[in-house]
XYZ file of C-alpha atoms in Angstrom:
191
model
C 39.711 49.333 110.560
C 43.384 49.116 109.479
C 45.340 46.042 110.476
C 48.570 47.085 112.217
C 51.237 44.960 113.828
C 50.737 44.689 117.570
C 53.359 46.179 119.849
C 53.940 46.739 123.547
C 56.519 48.941 125.227
C 56.271 46.905 128.408
C 57.632 43.728 126.833
C 61.141 42.456 127.524
C 63.531 41.557 124.741
C 66.709 39.534 124.630
C 69.133 41.455 122.434
C 72.652 40.344 121.577
C 74.984 43.320 121.873
C 78.691 43.585 121.255
C 79.845 46.285 123.648
C 82.809 47.388 121.530
C 80.459 47.988 118.593
C 78.588 50.523 120.740
C 81.745 52.630 121.173
C 81.978 54.248 117.753
C 85.273 55.768 116.556
C 85.282 59.535 116.548
C 83.192 59.845 119.710
C 84.138 60.995 123.194
C 83.283 57.615 124.724
C 85.439 55.710 122.193
C 88.418 57.979 122.876
C 87.871 57.753 126.625
C 87.787 53.947 126.376
C 90.966 53.760 124.259
C 92.904 56.290 126.337
C 92.176 54.613 129.646
C 92.813 51.116 128.298
C 96.048 51.858 126.519
C 97.606 55.241 127.116
C 97.018 56.549 130.629
C 99.079 55.323 133.555
C 96.677 53.876 136.122
C 99.322 52.731 138.615
C 98.295 55.376 141.204
C 94.986 53.483 141.451
C 96.403 49.951 141.380
C 99.014 50.625 144.064
C 96.292 51.088 146.692
C 94.734 47.634 146.251
C 95.904 44.776 148.487
C 93.270 42.109 147.878
C 95.475 39.652 145.975
C 95.558 37.254 148.948
C 91.794 36.828 149.002
C 88.610 38.650 149.610
C 86.054 39.910 147.167
C 87.282 40.960 143.734
C 87.281 44.738 143.280
C 86.048 46.662 140.272
C 88.906 47.517 137.950
C 89.752 51.230 138.301
C 89.743 51.469 134.486
C 86.035 50.536 134.436
C 85.174 52.949 137.244
C 87.115 55.767 135.579
C 85.358 55.225 132.266
C 81.869 55.390 133.717
C 82.637 58.275 136.079
C 84.328 60.425 133.449
C 81.663 59.656 130.862
C 79.034 60.575 133.445
C 80.804 63.879 134.089
C 80.793 64.516 130.342
C 77.005 64.056 130.412
C 76.547 66.348 133.405
C 75.973 63.483 135.855
C 77.740 63.898 139.194
C 75.731 61.583 141.452
C 76.902 58.053 142.230
C 73.312 56.816 142.410
C 72.606 58.246 138.970
C 75.806 56.684 137.595
C 74.691 53.305 138.953
C 71.275 53.771 137.320
C 72.928 54.669 134.002
C 75.061 51.498 134.191
C 71.842 49.507 134.582
C 69.929 51.219 131.752
C 72.147 53.112 129.281
C 73.843 51.107 126.537
C 76.935 53.343 126.359
C 77.481 53.031 130.118
C 76.960 49.277 129.772
C 79.532 49.169 126.979
C 82.090 51.208 128.935
C 81.624 49.048 132.033
C 81.353 45.710 130.187
C 77.886 45.371 131.749
C 79.217 45.755 135.293
C 76.923 47.695 137.584
C 78.998 49.003 140.466
C 76.938 49.866 143.518
C 76.694 53.600 144.165
C 78.691 53.178 147.379
C 81.576 51.662 145.397
C 81.482 54.593 142.981
C 81.317 57.151 145.805
C 84.159 55.446 147.685
C 86.318 55.442 144.555
C 85.721 59.154 143.920
C 86.419 60.010 147.557
C 89.510 57.830 147.709
C 91.261 59.075 144.553
C 90.229 62.682 143.850
C 93.705 63.835 142.752
C 94.323 60.821 140.516
C 90.857 61.130 138.940
C 91.482 64.817 138.326
C 94.767 64.020 136.584
C 93.198 61.364 134.348
C 90.230 63.608 133.505
C 92.556 66.446 132.557
C 94.564 64.155 130.254
C 91.392 62.836 128.607
C 89.968 66.326 128.063
C 93.207 67.606 126.548
C 93.436 64.709 124.084
C 89.741 64.970 123.170
C 90.111 68.707 122.648
C 93.134 68.150 120.377
C 91.106 65.637 118.356
C 88.143 68.005 118.088
C 85.801 65.658 119.947
C 84.458 68.279 122.306
C 82.901 70.285 119.483
C 82.716 74.023 119.141
C 80.413 74.427 122.090
C 80.893 74.453 125.833
C 81.735 71.225 127.602
C 79.523 71.484 130.681
C 79.651 69.317 133.760
C 76.834 70.180 136.147
C 77.551 73.873 136.040
C 81.251 73.574 135.197
C 81.813 75.097 131.774
C 84.967 74.273 129.890
C 85.811 75.867 126.536
C 86.190 73.214 123.888
C 86.931 74.972 120.629
C 90.349 75.014 119.019
C 90.375 78.752 118.459
C 92.839 81.505 119.359
C 91.917 80.900 122.979
C 94.142 77.802 122.913
C 97.221 79.563 121.631
C 99.535 81.963 123.382
C 102.619 82.073 125.543
C 103.584 79.226 127.843
C 102.512 81.350 130.799
C 99.043 81.900 129.261
C 98.682 78.195 128.466
C 99.720 77.321 132.013
C 97.048 79.693 133.358
C 94.441 78.004 131.134
C 95.537 74.583 132.379
C 95.253 75.788 135.983
C 91.742 77.065 135.257
C 90.715 73.676 133.823
C 92.220 71.913 136.858
C 90.168 74.107 139.208
C 86.993 73.295 137.271
C 87.734 69.578 137.385
C 88.344 69.791 141.155
C 85.018 71.586 141.511
C 83.224 68.805 139.609
C 84.745 66.111 141.815
C 83.787 68.034 144.963
C 80.264 68.525 143.602
C 80.058 64.764 143.008
C 81.039 64.096 146.621
C 78.528 66.693 147.848
C 75.691 65.176 145.816
C 76.519 61.695 147.096
C 75.965 62.923 150.643
C 72.381 64.084 150.079
C 69.179 62.067 150.421
C 68.389 60.063 147.242
C 65.457 60.908 144.986
C 62.902 58.234 144.268
C 62.783 57.004 140.648
C 59.527 56.550 138.821
């Protein structure tokens, strides 16, 4: 009988991980991380917080935006699923710096800032599209399909480009509404 090394999938392992190393340049998640940290104005989110005199520390809107928008990019529009991904998926862990916001915090954030989230998501998608990070396929978010190629479709008159932008905004609004709808349903049990 051959002598093989023993292994077990049920064992735990302590692994040292640098979260920034997980966000590789040239990927959607890297660009999302950089844009939210350094280029997108998040003051519409910060202006609503008034917990500087005490109380429990809130999750930074930058962290919540990163995990929510990355989840949307993966077709995930459920706050419970986003929480599970933050617990188990290394890219979500990297984007959230290993924070695991409770699904109610995620749902409350989405419900409280739908217009601001829509604006940030639109900015991120436009930059990623310009950088060719969305590929030459469809960018789908739970049934929302967004063209992502840099073909003739993205050229035209200002009026045509404005119509395309309006179409993208409607799709983003739909995704946010779908997220809120899914958060209101009974949760599925995980195996």
